[in-house]
Coordinates of C-alpha atoms in Angstrom, one line a residue:
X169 CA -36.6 -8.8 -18.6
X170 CA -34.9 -5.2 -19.5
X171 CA -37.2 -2.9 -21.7
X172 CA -36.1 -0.5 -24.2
X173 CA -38.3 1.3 -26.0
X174 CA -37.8 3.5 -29.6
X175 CA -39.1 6.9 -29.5
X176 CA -39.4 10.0 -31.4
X177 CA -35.7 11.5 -31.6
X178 CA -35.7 15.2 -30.9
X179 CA -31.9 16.1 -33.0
X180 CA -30.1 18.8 -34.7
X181 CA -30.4 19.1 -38.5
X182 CA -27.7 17.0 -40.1
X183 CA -25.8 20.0 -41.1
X184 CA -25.6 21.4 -37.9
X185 CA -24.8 18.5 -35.5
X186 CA -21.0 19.0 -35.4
X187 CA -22.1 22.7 -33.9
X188 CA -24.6 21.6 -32.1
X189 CA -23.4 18.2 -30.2
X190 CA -21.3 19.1 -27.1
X191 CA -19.5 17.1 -24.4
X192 CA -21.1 16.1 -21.1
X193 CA -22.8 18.7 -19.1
X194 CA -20.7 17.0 -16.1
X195 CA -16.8 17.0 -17.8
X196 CA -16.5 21.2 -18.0
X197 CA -16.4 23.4 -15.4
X198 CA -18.8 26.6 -16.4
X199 CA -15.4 28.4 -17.6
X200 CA -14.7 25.7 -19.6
X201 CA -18.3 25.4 -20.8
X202 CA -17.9 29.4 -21.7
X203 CA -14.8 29.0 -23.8
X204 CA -16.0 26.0 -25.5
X205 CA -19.0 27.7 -26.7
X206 CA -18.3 31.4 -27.1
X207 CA -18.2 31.6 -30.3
X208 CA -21.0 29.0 -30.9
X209 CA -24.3 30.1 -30.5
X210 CA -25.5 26.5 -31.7
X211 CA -23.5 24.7 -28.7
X212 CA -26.2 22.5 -27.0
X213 CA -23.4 23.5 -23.8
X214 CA -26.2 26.7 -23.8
X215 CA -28.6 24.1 -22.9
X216 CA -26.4 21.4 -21.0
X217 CA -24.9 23.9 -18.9
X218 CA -26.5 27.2 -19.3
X219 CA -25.1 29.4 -16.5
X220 CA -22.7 30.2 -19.4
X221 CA -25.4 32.8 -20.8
X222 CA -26.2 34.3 -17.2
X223 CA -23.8 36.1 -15.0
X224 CA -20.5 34.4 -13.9
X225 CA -21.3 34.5 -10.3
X226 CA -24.9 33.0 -10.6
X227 CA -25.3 30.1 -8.1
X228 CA -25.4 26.8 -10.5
X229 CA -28.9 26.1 -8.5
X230 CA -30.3 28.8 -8.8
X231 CA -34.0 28.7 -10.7
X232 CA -32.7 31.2 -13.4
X233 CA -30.3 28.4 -14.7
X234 CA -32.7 26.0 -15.2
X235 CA -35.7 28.5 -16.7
X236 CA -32.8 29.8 -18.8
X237 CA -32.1 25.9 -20.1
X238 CA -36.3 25.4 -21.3
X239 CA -35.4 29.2 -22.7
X240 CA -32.8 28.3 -25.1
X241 CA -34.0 24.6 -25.6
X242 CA -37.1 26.0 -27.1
X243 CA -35.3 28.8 -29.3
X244 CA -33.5 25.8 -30.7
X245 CA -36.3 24.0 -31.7
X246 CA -38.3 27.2 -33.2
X247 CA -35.6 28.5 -34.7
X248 CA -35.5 24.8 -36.4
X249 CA -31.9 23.5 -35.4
X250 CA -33.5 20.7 -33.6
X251 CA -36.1 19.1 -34.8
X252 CA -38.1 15.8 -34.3
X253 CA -38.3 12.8 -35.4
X254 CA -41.7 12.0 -37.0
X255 CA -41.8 8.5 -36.0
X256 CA -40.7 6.1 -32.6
X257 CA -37.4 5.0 -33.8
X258 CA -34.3 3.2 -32.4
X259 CA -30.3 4.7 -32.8
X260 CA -27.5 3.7 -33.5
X261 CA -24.3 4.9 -32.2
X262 CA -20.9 4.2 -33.4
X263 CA -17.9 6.1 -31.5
X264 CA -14.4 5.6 -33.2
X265 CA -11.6 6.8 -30.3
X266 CA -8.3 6.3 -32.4
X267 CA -8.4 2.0 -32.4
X268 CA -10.9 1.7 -30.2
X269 CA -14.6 1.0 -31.7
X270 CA -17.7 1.2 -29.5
X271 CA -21.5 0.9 -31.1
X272 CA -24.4 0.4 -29.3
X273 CA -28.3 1.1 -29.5
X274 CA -29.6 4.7 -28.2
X275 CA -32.5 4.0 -27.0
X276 CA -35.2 4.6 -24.1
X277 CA -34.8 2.2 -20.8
X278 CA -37.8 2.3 -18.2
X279 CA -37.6 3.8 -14.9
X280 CA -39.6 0.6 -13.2
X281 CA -36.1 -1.3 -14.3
X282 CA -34.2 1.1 -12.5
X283 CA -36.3 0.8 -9.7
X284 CA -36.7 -2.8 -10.1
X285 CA -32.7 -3.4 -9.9
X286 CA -32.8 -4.8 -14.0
X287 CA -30.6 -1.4 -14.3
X288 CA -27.8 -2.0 -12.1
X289 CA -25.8 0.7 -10.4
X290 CA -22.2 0.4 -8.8
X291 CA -21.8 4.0 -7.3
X292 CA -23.5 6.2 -4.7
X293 CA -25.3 9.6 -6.1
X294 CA -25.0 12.9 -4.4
X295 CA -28.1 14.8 -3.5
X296 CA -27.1 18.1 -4.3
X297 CA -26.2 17.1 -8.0
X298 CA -29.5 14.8 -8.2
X299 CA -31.5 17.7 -7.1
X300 CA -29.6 19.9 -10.0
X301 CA -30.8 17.0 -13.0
X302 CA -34.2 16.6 -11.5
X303 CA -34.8 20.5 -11.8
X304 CA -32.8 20.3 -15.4
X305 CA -34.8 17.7 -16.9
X306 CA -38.1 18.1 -15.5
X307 CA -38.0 22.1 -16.8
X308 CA -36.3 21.8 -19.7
X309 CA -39.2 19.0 -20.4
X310 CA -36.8 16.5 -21.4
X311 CA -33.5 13.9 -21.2
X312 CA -30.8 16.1 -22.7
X313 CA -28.2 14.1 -21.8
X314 CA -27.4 10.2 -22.3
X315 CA -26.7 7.3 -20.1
X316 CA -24.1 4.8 -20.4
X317 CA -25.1 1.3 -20.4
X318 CA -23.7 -1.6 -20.6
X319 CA -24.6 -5.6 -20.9
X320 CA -23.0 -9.1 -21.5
X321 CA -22.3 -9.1 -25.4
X322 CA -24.9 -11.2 -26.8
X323 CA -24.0 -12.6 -30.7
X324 CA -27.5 -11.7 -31.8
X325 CA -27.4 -8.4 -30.9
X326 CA -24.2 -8.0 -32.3
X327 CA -25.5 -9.3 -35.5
X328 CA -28.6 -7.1 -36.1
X329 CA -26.6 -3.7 -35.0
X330 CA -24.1 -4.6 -37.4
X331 CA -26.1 -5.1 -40.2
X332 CA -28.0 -1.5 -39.2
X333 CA -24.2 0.2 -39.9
X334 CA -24.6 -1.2 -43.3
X335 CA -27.3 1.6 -44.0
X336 CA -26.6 4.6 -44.4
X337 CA -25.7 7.6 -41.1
X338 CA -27.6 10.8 -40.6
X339 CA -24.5 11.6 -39.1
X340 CA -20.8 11.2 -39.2
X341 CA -18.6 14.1 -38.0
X342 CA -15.6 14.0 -36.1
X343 CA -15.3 16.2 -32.9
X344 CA -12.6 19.1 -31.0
X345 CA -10.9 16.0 -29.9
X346 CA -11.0 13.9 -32.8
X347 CA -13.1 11.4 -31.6
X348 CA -15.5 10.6 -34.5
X349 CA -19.5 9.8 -33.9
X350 CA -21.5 8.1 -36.4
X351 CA -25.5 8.0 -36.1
X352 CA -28.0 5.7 -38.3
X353 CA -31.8 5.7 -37.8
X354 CA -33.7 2.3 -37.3
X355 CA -37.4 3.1 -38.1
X356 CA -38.6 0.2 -39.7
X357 CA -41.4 -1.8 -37.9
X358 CA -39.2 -5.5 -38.2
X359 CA -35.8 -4.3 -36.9
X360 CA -37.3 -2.3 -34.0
X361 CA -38.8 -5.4 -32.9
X362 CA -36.2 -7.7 -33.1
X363 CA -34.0 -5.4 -31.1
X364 CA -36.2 -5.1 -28.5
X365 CA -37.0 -8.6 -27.9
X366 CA -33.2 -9.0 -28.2
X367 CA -32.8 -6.8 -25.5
X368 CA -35.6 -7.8 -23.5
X369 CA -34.0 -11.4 -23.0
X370 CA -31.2 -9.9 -20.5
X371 CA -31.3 -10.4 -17.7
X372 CA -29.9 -7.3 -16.3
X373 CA -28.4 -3.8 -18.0
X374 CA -25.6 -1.8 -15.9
X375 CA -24.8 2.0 -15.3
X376 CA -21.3 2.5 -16.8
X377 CA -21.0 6.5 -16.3
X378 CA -24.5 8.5 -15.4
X379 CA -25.6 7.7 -12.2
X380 CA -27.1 10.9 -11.5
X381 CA -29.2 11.2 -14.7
X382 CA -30.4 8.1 -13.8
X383 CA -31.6 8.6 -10.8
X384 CA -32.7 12.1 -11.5
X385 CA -34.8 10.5 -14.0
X386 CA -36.9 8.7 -11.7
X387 CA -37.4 11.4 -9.3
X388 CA -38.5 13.4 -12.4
X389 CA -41.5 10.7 -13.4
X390 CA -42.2 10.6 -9.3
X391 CA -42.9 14.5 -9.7
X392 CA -44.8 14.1 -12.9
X393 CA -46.6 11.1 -11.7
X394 CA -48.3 13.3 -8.9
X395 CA -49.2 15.8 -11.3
X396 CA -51.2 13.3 -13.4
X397 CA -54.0 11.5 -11.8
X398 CA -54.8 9.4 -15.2
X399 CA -51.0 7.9 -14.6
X400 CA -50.9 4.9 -16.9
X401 CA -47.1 3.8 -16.3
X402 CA -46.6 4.3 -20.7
X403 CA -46.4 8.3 -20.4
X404 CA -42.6 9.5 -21.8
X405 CA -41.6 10.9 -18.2
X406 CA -41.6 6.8 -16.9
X407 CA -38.5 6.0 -19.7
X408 CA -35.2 7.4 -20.0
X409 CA -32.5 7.9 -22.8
X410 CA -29.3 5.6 -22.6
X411 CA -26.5 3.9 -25.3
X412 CA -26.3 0.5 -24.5
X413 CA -23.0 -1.2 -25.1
X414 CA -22.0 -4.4 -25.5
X415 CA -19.2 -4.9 -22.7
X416 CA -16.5 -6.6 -24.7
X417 CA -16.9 -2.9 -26.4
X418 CA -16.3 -0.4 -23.5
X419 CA -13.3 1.0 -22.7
X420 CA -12.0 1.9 -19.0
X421 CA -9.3 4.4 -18.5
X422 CA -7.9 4.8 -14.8
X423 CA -8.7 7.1 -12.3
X424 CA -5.6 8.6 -11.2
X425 CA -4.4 10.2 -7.5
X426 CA -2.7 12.5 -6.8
X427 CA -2.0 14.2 -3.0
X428 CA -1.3 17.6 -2.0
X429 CA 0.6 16.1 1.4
X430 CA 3.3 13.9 2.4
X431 CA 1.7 13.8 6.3
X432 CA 4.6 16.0 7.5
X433 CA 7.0 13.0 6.4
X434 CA 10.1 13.4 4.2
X435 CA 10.5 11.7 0.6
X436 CA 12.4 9.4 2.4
X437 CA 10.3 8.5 5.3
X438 CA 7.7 8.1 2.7
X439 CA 9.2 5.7 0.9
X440 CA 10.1 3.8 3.9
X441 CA 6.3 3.7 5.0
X442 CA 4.9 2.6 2.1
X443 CA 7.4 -0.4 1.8
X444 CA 6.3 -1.2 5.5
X445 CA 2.7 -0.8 4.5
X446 CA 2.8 -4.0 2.0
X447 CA 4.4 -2.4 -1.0
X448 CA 7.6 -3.3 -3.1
X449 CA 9.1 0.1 -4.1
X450 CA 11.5 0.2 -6.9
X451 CA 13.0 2.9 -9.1
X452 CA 11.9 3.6 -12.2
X453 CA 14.5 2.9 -15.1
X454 CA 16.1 5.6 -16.6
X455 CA 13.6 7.6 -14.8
X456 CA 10.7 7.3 -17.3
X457 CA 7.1 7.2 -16.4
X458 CA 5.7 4.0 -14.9
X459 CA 2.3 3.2 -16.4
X460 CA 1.3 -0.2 -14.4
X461 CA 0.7 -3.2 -17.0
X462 CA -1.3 -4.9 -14.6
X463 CA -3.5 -5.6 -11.9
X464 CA -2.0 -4.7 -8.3
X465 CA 1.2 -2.5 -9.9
X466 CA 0.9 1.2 -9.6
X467 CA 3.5 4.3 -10.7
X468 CA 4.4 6.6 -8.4
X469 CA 5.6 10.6 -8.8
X470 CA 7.6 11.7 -5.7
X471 CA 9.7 14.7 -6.1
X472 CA 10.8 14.3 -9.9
X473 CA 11.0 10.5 -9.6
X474 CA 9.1 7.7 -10.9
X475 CA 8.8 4.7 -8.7
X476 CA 7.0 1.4 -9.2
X477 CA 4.6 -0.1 -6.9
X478 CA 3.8 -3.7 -6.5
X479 CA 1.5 -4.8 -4.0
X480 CA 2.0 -7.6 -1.6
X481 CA 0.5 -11.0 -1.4
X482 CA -0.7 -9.8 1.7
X483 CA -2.8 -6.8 1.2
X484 CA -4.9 -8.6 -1.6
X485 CA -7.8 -10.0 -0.9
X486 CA -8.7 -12.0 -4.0
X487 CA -11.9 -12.8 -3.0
X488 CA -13.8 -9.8 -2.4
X489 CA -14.5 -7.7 -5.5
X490 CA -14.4 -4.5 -4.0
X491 CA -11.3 -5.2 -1.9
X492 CA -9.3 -6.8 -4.9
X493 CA -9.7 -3.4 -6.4
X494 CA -6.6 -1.7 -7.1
X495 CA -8.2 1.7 -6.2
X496 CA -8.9 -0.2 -3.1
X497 CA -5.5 -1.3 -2.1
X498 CA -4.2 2.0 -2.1
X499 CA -6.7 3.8 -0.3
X500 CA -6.7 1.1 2.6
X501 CA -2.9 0.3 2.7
X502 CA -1.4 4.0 1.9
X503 CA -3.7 6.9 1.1
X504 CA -5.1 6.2 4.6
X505 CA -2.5 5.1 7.0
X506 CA 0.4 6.6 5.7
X507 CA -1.0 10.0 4.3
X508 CA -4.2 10.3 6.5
X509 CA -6.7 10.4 3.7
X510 CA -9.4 8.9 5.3
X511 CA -12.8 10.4 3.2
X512 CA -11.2 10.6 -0.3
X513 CA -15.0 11.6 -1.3
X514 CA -14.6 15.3 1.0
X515 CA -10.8 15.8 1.5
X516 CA -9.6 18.5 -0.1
X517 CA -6.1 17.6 -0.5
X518 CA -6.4 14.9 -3.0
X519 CA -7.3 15.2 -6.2
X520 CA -8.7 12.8 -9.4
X521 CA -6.8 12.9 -12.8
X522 CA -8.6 10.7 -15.5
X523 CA -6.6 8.4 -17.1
X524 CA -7.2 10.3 -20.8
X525 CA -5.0 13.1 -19.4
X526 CA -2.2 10.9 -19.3
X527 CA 1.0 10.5 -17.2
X528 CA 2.4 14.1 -18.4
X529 CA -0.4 15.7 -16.1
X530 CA 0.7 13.8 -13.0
X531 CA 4.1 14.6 -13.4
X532 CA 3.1 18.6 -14.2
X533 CA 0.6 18.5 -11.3
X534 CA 3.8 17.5 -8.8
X535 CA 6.0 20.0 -10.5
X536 CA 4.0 22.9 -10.0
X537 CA 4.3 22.1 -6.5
X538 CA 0.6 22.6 -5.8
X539 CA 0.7 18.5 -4.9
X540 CA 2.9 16.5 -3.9
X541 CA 2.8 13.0 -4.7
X542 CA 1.0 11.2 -7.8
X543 CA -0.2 7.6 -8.6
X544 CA -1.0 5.6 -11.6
X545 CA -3.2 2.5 -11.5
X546 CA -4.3 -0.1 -13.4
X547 CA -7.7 0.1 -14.1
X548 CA -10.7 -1.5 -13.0
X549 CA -12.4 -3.8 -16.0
X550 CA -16.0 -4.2 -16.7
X551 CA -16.5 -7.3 -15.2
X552 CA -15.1 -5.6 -11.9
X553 CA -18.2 -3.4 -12.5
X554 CA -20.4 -6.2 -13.2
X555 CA -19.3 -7.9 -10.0
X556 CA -20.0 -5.5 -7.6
X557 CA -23.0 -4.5 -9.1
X558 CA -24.6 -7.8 -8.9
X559 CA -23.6 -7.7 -5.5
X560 CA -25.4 -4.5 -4.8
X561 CA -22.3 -3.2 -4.1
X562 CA -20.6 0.5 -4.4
X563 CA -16.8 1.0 -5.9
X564 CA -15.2 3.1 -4.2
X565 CA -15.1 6.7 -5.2
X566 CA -13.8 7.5 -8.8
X567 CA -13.0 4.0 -9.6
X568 CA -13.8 4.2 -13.2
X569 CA -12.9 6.4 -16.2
X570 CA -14.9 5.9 -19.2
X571 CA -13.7 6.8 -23.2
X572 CA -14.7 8.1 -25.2
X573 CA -18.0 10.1 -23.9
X574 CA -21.1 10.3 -25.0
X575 CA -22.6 13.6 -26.8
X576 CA -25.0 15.5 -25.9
X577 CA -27.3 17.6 -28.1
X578 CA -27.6 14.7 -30.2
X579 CA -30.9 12.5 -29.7
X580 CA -33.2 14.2 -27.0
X581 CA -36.3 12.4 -25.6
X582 CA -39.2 15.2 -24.8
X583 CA -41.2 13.7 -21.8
X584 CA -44.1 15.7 -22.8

């Protein structure tokens, strides 16, 4: 039975959330971060990713990032541009992406479900970037950023968020990449407790995108817990803040490669290897961009040509949901064998091109010369996720590009 839990929203005043809401602490690099919010002293990025405010060459672990995060996360709130809520509420979050429509309750999910395997993850966490959100959030005092969840769309649920987007937003704005994000506040007694024992009948929630705030979440109440000998399991530290989404709602992009080596082989050698490998390699009409339409075809990018790829009968292994993976297939049957990346998670000389770049940034990315070959997939679906996950399984390294992301700056849940 998954628990989610209203709490008392710490947000920006409704006339300064399009200043204050920012993208992902984990989507900019700290240069990035520094443009985006230079001229923007309001940019929660000076919270998210504070290094910005200290001095360029500042290790990103070093204490002073973190003390300088609770430093401006407190200015914020005395100087009044966040302020909180003054009851436990639920959110609702509606994220319009050009066609594409996602809504889905913000909302606290318990650490014991994480623990418990009710949360379900699908990818493997680093410890150096677990360490980093554990020291964020347990100085800062709070869940700055949001997780992205997911469940099997369940008509009820469906039914009482929609009739919540009849009321009307505390915020509606549209963002630097006109994405547009659309808040409402659910703080009466009836609807708060129909969601929740909505919610509470699933069976299980999954990790979309935010493994290491996740996890960085427990190890947070862990430290907290020690500190507190009266521990009751209800204190703020044991929840976490998510936005769960109905599946039939989320979209994936692909996770695009591209290499900085042909493995001391010519284009045509290459091309020859790959067809051994299992692959049927044709030309590209006319030359333009090959975006695969489906499962098991990819587009290639070899020295201003675009190929298509279609795997074999062969290498598929239907039956296996990791090794159906399309991510899969060409890490095992090319990236591998034929250009010897073996660790795609430490070798340098491939790189990872979400899918929202589009094809253009393959094909620049091979012109510059800096790489040499670049591949489109297909991408994975939800219930690939889903799969795996209730395997207790791990996808392979960036399988999985989600759009449009989450904000953050704009509900915060204070642990204290």
């Amino acid at each position: 039975m998954a628990i989610v839990k209203p709490f008392r929203g710490l947000r920006p005043r409704n006339d300064l959330v399009a200043k204050v809401a920012c993208p992902p602490y984990d989507v900019l690099s700290s240069e990035e971060a520094r443009i985006m919010a230079q001229n923007n002293p309001l940019s929660f990025l000076h919270v998210a990713k504070s290094e910005i405010d200290l001095k360029p060459d500042i290790d990103l672990y070093d204490d002073r990032v973190y003390e300088k995060a609770r430093e401006n996360f407190q200015k914020f709130i005395k100087d009044g541009v966040l302020v909180r809520d003054g009851k436990d509420s639920f959110y609702i979050y509606q994220q319009i992406m050009g066609d594409h429509r996602q809504v889905g309750l913000l909302a606290c999910v318990s650490v014991d479900d994480y623990l418990n395997n009710i949360i379900k993850k699908h990818e493997l966490t680093r410890p150096d970037k677990e360490l980093d959100r554990t020291k964020h959030i347990d100085c800062v005092g709070a869940n700055t950023g949001l997780v992205f969840l997911t469940y099997r769309a369940k008509a009820e649920i469906d039914w009482i968020i929609e009739s919540c987007v009849k009321r009307q937003p505390v915020y509606d704005f549209v963002d630097e990449q006109t994405v547009r994000h659309t808040v409402w506040i659910v703080d009466d007694s009836a609807t708060i407790r129909n969601l929740a024992e909505a919610f509470g009948r699933l069976d299980a929630i999954y990790i979309a995108d935010g493994h290491h705030r996740s996890a960085s979440s427990c190890r947070v109440r862990d430290i907290r817990k020690e500190k507190h000998p009266d521990h009751t399991g209800r204190e703020e530290y044991n929840y976490f803040t998510g936005v769960l989404f109905p599946d039939n709602q989320v979209k994936i992009l692909p996770y695009n490669r591209a290499v900085a080596t042909l493995n001391e082989m010519s284009a045509e050698t290459f091309l020859q290897k790959i067809g051994e490998r299992g692959f049927e390699v044709e030309a590209a009409p006319s030359n333009d961009p090959h975006n695969p339409e489906r499962q098991h075809t990819f587009g290639m990018y070899l020295e201003g040509k675009w190929y298509r790829l279609t795997a074999r009968k062969e290498i598929i292994v239907d039956d296996d949901p990791i090794e159906r993976l399309d991510v899969q297939i060409l890490q095992k049957n090319l990236l591998g064998p034929i250009l010897g990346i073996e660790d795609p998670r430490k070798d340098k000389r491939i790189d990872f091109i979400g899918g929202i770049r589009g094809l253009g940034e393959l094909k620049k990315r091979v012109d510059s010369k800096r790489l040499r070959v670049a591949f489109a997939l297909f991408p994975a679906t939800v219930d690939d996720l889903m799969r795996i996950a209730n395997a207790g399984r791990i996808m392979p390294p960036k399988s999985t590009w989600f759009e449009p992301k989450l904000k953050s700056g704009l509900v915060m849940h204070l642990l204290n």
